Amino acid sequence: MPDIVTFTMNPALDVSTSAEAVVPTDKVRCTAVQHDPGGGGINVARVVQTLGGHALAVYPAGGPAGLMLERLLARAGVPSRHVPISGFTRESFTIDERRSGLQYRFVLPGPEICAAERQACLEELARAAEGARIIVLSGSLPPGVSPDFVQDVADLSKRLGCRFVLDTSGEALRHIKSGAYLLKPSIRELREWTGQELRSEAEQVEAARQLIDRGISEVMVVSQGAEGALLITANGHEKLSPIEVPIKSAVGAGDSMVAAICFGLVQGLDLRHAVRLGMAAGAATLMTPGTGLCRREDVERLYAERIAQETIEPLKSIGSN
């Protein structure tokens, strides 16, 4: 029985390669290609398995890319259940430019998913998550899926007695009204959600606290990119400094963070240590090239170093800023 069930409504076959330079018009000669199963929730499940946890990935799949996605997950030993759809699973393409060190990411929108297929996805999720502790909905929603769908998943999680973790963006994020245990917006997503500039940390904390006070979630982890992250609850907040690592690729770093937080919680870590484990997993993924995700040994090392460096102080209240 999985502790964590992930739900990916817009999975992808991730294709990555490198080239000396990306230029217009001319042919861009690439190196050997790497294929990985991708999409927010699928990445979360992969990282949970890497860390030694038990996760199951639920997702819709169709066409050649969908079939390859199934095979890649099976080869990686990640338990999964897919819902057949008439459309073709999307592909995402990442190319690392060796000359500049820049990375180019091309992300397709995904297939149209009809009402019957959406309902089949929810029904498969309900069967898969019976007895689970956490349901994670991560990634974008494909065409044809209303932003209100995230609330349907939150309500289902509540009926099943599971904590609901949401990591999405845009309209989907703005349509969650209640029932989330943890939300992980970026600072950009929080600004778009609230319609405010949120220049200071105090303003960012206050904006997140207002959403918590409205009953949307119990916890918010606001990722700030190179500046670290904010952990905010109804009782206080904490600024977490970034973990400095050599960056090879940002693909999947946020998904890895969510995965490790959920893994830490089901392993019995308190929230604040689980978030630190998440920071370590995100940093470890930054160290891997292309669409590769974190390695367990890197996560454990970075987490141990972070814990050794700090004493965890009581959460601050907003008034202490």
Coordinates of C-alpha atoms in Angstrom, one line a residue:
M1 CA 0.0 0.0 0.0
P2 CA 1.6 3.3 -1.0
D3 CA 2.0 6.1 1.6
I4 CA 2.0 8.7 -1.2
V5 CA -0.2 8.8 -4.3
T6 CA 0.7 11.3 -7.0
F7 CA -1.7 12.6 -9.6
T8 CA -0.4 14.0 -12.8
M9 CA -3.0 15.3 -15.3
N10 CA -0.5 16.5 -17.8
P11 CA 2.4 14.0 -17.9
A12 CA 5.1 14.2 -20.4
L13 CA 7.8 12.2 -22.1
D14 CA 10.9 14.3 -21.3
V15 CA 13.5 14.4 -24.0
S16 CA 16.8 15.9 -23.3
T17 CA 20.1 16.4 -25.2
S18 CA 22.9 19.0 -25.7
A19 CA 24.4 20.9 -28.5
E20 CA 27.3 23.2 -29.0
A21 CA 25.0 26.2 -29.8
V22 CA 21.3 26.8 -30.4
V23 CA 21.0 29.0 -33.5
P24 CA 18.1 29.9 -35.8
T25 CA 17.7 28.5 -39.3
D26 CA 20.7 26.2 -39.3
K27 CA 20.5 22.6 -38.2
V28 CA 21.4 22.1 -34.5
R29 CA 23.5 19.0 -34.2
C30 CA 22.7 17.3 -30.9
T31 CA 24.4 14.6 -28.8
A32 CA 22.8 11.4 -27.7
V33 CA 19.2 11.7 -26.4
Q34 CA 17.9 10.8 -23.0
H35 CA 14.3 9.9 -22.3
D36 CA 12.7 10.3 -18.8
P37 CA 9.1 10.0 -17.5
G38 CA 8.0 13.5 -16.7
G39 CA 5.3 15.7 -15.4
G40 CA 5.0 17.1 -11.8
G41 CA 3.4 14.2 -10.0
I42 CA 5.4 11.6 -11.9
N43 CA 8.6 13.3 -10.9
V44 CA 7.4 13.4 -7.3
A45 CA 6.7 9.7 -7.3
R46 CA 10.2 9.0 -8.9
V47 CA 11.9 11.0 -6.1
V48 CA 9.9 9.4 -3.3
Q49 CA 11.0 6.0 -4.7
T50 CA 14.6 7.1 -4.9
L51 CA 14.6 8.2 -1.3
G52 CA 13.3 4.7 -0.2
G53 CA 9.6 5.5 0.2
H54 CA 6.5 4.0 -1.3
A55 CA 4.7 6.1 -3.9
L56 CA 2.2 5.3 -6.7
A57 CA 1.7 7.5 -9.8
V58 CA -1.7 8.0 -11.4
Y59 CA -1.9 9.7 -14.7
P60 CA -3.7 9.7 -18.1
A61 CA -1.8 8.3 -21.1
G62 CA -2.3 7.9 -24.8
G63 CA -0.4 7.5 -28.0
P64 CA 3.3 6.4 -28.6
A65 CA 4.7 8.8 -25.9
G66 CA 2.1 7.5 -23.4
L67 CA 3.2 4.0 -24.1
M68 CA 6.9 4.9 -23.7
L69 CA 6.1 6.7 -20.5
E70 CA 4.5 3.5 -19.0
R71 CA 7.6 1.5 -20.0
L72 CA 10.0 4.0 -18.5
L73 CA 8.2 4.0 -15.2
A74 CA 8.1 0.2 -15.1
R75 CA 11.9 0.1 -15.9
A76 CA 12.5 2.6 -13.1
G77 CA 10.5 0.5 -10.7
V78 CA 7.9 3.2 -10.0
P79 CA 4.5 1.7 -9.4
S80 CA 1.9 3.4 -11.5
R81 CA -1.7 3.3 -12.9
H82 CA -2.6 5.0 -16.1
V83 CA -6.0 5.9 -17.5
P84 CA -6.2 5.4 -21.3
I85 CA -7.2 8.6 -23.2
S86 CA -7.8 9.2 -26.9
G87 CA -5.3 12.0 -27.2
F88 CA -1.5 11.7 -27.4
T89 CA 0.6 12.3 -24.3
R90 CA 2.8 15.3 -24.8
E91 CA 6.6 15.5 -25.1
S92 CA 8.9 18.1 -23.5
F93 CA 12.2 18.9 -25.0
T94 CA 15.3 20.2 -23.1
I95 CA 18.6 21.2 -24.7
D96 CA 21.7 22.3 -22.9
E97 CA 23.9 24.7 -24.9
R98 CA 27.5 23.8 -24.2
R99 CA 29.0 27.1 -25.5
S100 CA 27.0 29.3 -23.1
G101 CA 25.9 26.9 -20.3
L102 CA 22.3 28.0 -21.0
Q103 CA 19.4 25.6 -21.0
Y104 CA 16.5 25.8 -23.4
R105 CA 13.2 24.1 -22.4
F106 CA 10.3 23.6 -24.9
V107 CA 7.1 22.6 -23.2
L108 CA 4.0 21.5 -25.2
P109 CA 0.5 22.0 -23.9
G110 CA -0.7 18.4 -23.8
P111 CA -3.8 16.6 -25.2
E112 CA -7.4 17.6 -24.8
I113 CA -9.0 15.5 -22.1
C114 CA -12.8 15.1 -22.3
A115 CA -15.3 14.9 -19.4
A116 CA -15.5 11.1 -19.4
E117 CA -11.7 10.8 -19.2
R118 CA -11.5 13.4 -16.4
Q119 CA -14.0 11.4 -14.4
A120 CA -12.1 8.2 -15.1
C121 CA -9.0 9.8 -13.7
L122 CA -10.7 10.8 -10.5
E123 CA -12.2 7.3 -10.1
E124 CA -8.7 5.7 -10.6
L125 CA -7.2 8.1 -8.1
A126 CA -9.9 7.2 -5.5
R127 CA -9.1 3.5 -5.9
A128 CA -5.3 4.0 -5.8
A129 CA -5.4 6.3 -2.8
E130 CA -7.5 4.1 -0.5
G131 CA -5.4 3.8 2.6
A132 CA -2.7 6.3 1.5
R133 CA -1.6 9.2 3.7
I134 CA -0.9 11.9 1.2
I135 CA -2.2 12.8 -2.3
V136 CA -0.1 15.1 -4.4
L137 CA -1.5 16.9 -7.4
S138 CA 1.5 18.4 -9.2
G139 CA 2.0 20.0 -12.5
S140 CA -0.1 21.9 -15.1
L141 CA -3.6 21.0 -16.2
P142 CA -4.1 20.0 -19.9
P143 CA -6.6 21.6 -22.3
G144 CA -10.2 20.7 -21.5
V145 CA -9.6 20.5 -17.8
S146 CA -11.2 23.3 -15.8
P147 CA -9.2 25.0 -13.0
D148 CA -12.0 23.9 -10.7
F149 CA -10.6 20.3 -11.1
V150 CA -8.1 21.0 -8.3
Q151 CA -10.9 21.5 -5.8
D152 CA -12.4 18.2 -6.9
V153 CA -9.2 16.5 -6.0
A154 CA -9.0 18.4 -2.7
D155 CA -12.5 17.3 -1.8
L156 CA -11.7 13.7 -2.8
S157 CA -8.6 13.7 -0.6
K158 CA -10.7 14.9 2.3
R159 CA -13.2 12.1 1.8
L160 CA -10.4 9.6 1.7
G161 CA -8.8 11.0 4.9
C162 CA -5.6 11.9 3.0
R163 CA -3.5 15.1 3.3
F164 CA -3.7 17.0 0.1
V165 CA -0.5 18.6 -1.3
L166 CA -0.9 20.9 -4.3
D167 CA 1.9 22.2 -6.5
T168 CA 0.5 24.0 -9.6
S169 CA 0.3 27.5 -11.1
G170 CA -1.9 30.0 -12.9
E171 CA -5.7 29.6 -12.8
A172 CA -5.5 26.1 -11.3
L173 CA -3.7 27.5 -8.3
R174 CA -6.1 30.4 -7.9
H175 CA -9.1 28.0 -8.0
I176 CA -8.2 26.0 -4.8
K177 CA -10.7 27.2 -2.2
S178 CA -10.2 24.8 0.8
G179 CA -8.9 21.5 1.9
A180 CA -5.2 21.7 1.1
Y181 CA -2.7 20.6 3.7
L182 CA 0.3 22.2 1.9
L183 CA 0.7 24.5 -1.1
K184 CA 4.1 25.2 -2.7
P185 CA 3.8 28.3 -4.9
S186 CA 6.9 30.2 -6.2
I187 CA 7.2 33.8 -5.2
R188 CA 6.1 34.7 -8.8
E189 CA 3.0 32.5 -8.5
L190 CA 2.2 34.1 -5.1
R191 CA 2.4 37.5 -6.6
E192 CA 0.2 36.5 -9.5
W193 CA -2.3 34.9 -7.2
T194 CA -2.6 37.9 -4.9
G195 CA -2.2 40.6 -7.6
Q196 CA 0.4 42.3 -5.3
E197 CA 4.1 43.1 -5.8
L198 CA 5.1 41.6 -2.4
R199 CA 8.5 43.2 -2.4
S200 CA 9.4 42.5 1.2
E201 CA 9.5 39.3 3.2
A202 CA 6.9 40.7 5.6
E203 CA 4.5 41.3 2.7
Q204 CA 5.1 37.8 1.3
V205 CA 4.4 36.2 4.7
E206 CA 1.3 38.3 5.2
A207 CA -0.1 37.4 1.8
A208 CA 0.5 33.7 2.5
R209 CA -1.0 34.0 6.0
Q210 CA -4.1 35.5 4.6
L211 CA -4.6 32.6 2.3
I212 CA -4.1 30.2 5.3
D213 CA -6.5 32.2 7.4
R214 CA -9.1 31.7 4.6
G215 CA -8.9 28.0 5.1
I216 CA -7.3 27.3 1.7
S217 CA -4.3 25.4 3.3
E218 CA -2.6 24.8 6.6
V219 CA 0.9 25.3 5.3
M220 CA 2.6 27.2 2.5
V221 CA 6.1 26.8 1.3
V222 CA 7.0 29.7 -0.9
S223 CA 10.0 28.9 -3.1
Q224 CA 12.2 32.0 -3.8
G225 CA 14.7 30.5 -6.3
A226 CA 18.2 31.5 -5.5
E227 CA 17.1 33.2 -2.3
G228 CA 15.8 30.1 -0.6
A229 CA 12.2 29.6 0.6
L230 CA 9.6 30.7 3.2
L231 CA 7.8 28.2 5.4
I232 CA 4.5 29.8 6.7
T233 CA 1.9 28.4 9.0
A234 CA -1.0 29.9 11.0
N235 CA 1.3 30.2 14.0
G236 CA 4.5 31.7 12.4
H237 CA 7.0 31.7 9.6
E238 CA 10.6 30.9 8.9
K239 CA 13.1 31.9 6.2
L240 CA 15.2 29.1 4.9
S241 CA 18.4 30.0 3.2
P242 CA 19.3 28.3 -0.1
I243 CA 21.7 25.4 -0.3
E244 CA 24.6 26.4 -2.5
V245 CA 25.4 23.7 -5.1
P246 CA 26.8 23.7 -8.7
I247 CA 23.8 24.1 -11.0
K248 CA 23.6 21.8 -14.1
S249 CA 19.8 21.8 -14.6
A250 CA 16.7 23.2 -12.9
V251 CA 14.4 20.6 -14.4
G252 CA 12.4 18.8 -11.6
A253 CA 13.9 20.8 -8.7
G254 CA 10.6 21.9 -7.4
D255 CA 9.0 18.5 -7.8
S256 CA 11.9 17.0 -5.9
M257 CA 11.4 19.4 -3.1
V258 CA 7.7 18.5 -2.8
A259 CA 8.6 14.8 -3.0
A260 CA 11.1 15.0 -0.1
I261 CA 8.8 17.0 2.1
C262 CA 6.0 14.4 1.7
F263 CA 8.5 11.6 2.2
G264 CA 9.8 13.2 5.3
L265 CA 6.3 13.6 6.8
V266 CA 5.4 10.0 6.2
Q267 CA 8.7 9.0 7.8
G268 CA 7.8 10.9 10.9
L269 CA 9.8 14.1 10.5
D270 CA 8.2 17.2 11.9
L271 CA 7.2 19.8 9.3
R272 CA 10.2 21.9 9.6
H273 CA 12.7 19.1 9.2
A274 CA 10.7 17.7 6.3
V275 CA 10.9 21.1 4.5
R276 CA 14.7 21.1 5.1
L277 CA 14.8 17.6 3.5
G278 CA 12.8 19.1 0.6
M279 CA 15.4 21.9 0.2
A280 CA 18.1 19.3 0.1
A281 CA 16.3 17.3 -2.6
G282 CA 15.7 20.4 -4.7
A283 CA 19.4 21.3 -4.5
A284 CA 20.5 17.8 -5.3
T285 CA 18.4 17.9 -8.4
L286 CA 20.0 21.1 -9.5
M287 CA 23.3 19.1 -9.6
T288 CA 22.0 16.6 -12.2
P289 CA 22.1 17.4 -15.9
G290 CA 19.2 17.4 -18.3
T291 CA 16.0 15.9 -17.0
G292 CA 17.6 13.7 -14.4
L293 CA 16.4 14.0 -10.8
C294 CA 18.3 13.8 -7.5
R295 CA 20.4 11.0 -6.2
R296 CA 19.6 9.7 -2.7
E297 CA 23.2 10.0 -1.5
D298 CA 23.3 13.7 -2.5
V299 CA 20.0 14.4 -0.7
E300 CA 21.1 12.7 2.5
R301 CA 24.5 14.4 2.5
L302 CA 23.0 17.9 1.8
Y303 CA 20.3 17.4 4.5
A304 CA 22.9 16.2 7.1
E305 CA 25.1 19.2 6.3
R306 CA 22.1 21.6 6.6
I307 CA 21.0 20.2 10.0
A308 CA 24.5 20.2 11.3
Q309 CA 24.9 23.9 10.4
E310 CA 21.8 25.3 12.2
T311 CA 19.8 25.2 15.4
I312 CA 16.1 25.3 14.7
E313 CA 14.6 28.3 16.4
P314 CA 10.9 28.8 17.3
L315 CA 8.8 30.0 14.4
K316 CA 8.6 33.8 14.1
S317 CA 5.3 35.6 14.2
I318 CA 4.5 38.1 11.5
G319 CA 4.8 40.8 14.1
S320 CA 8.5 40.1 14.6
N321 CA 9.5 41.4 11.1

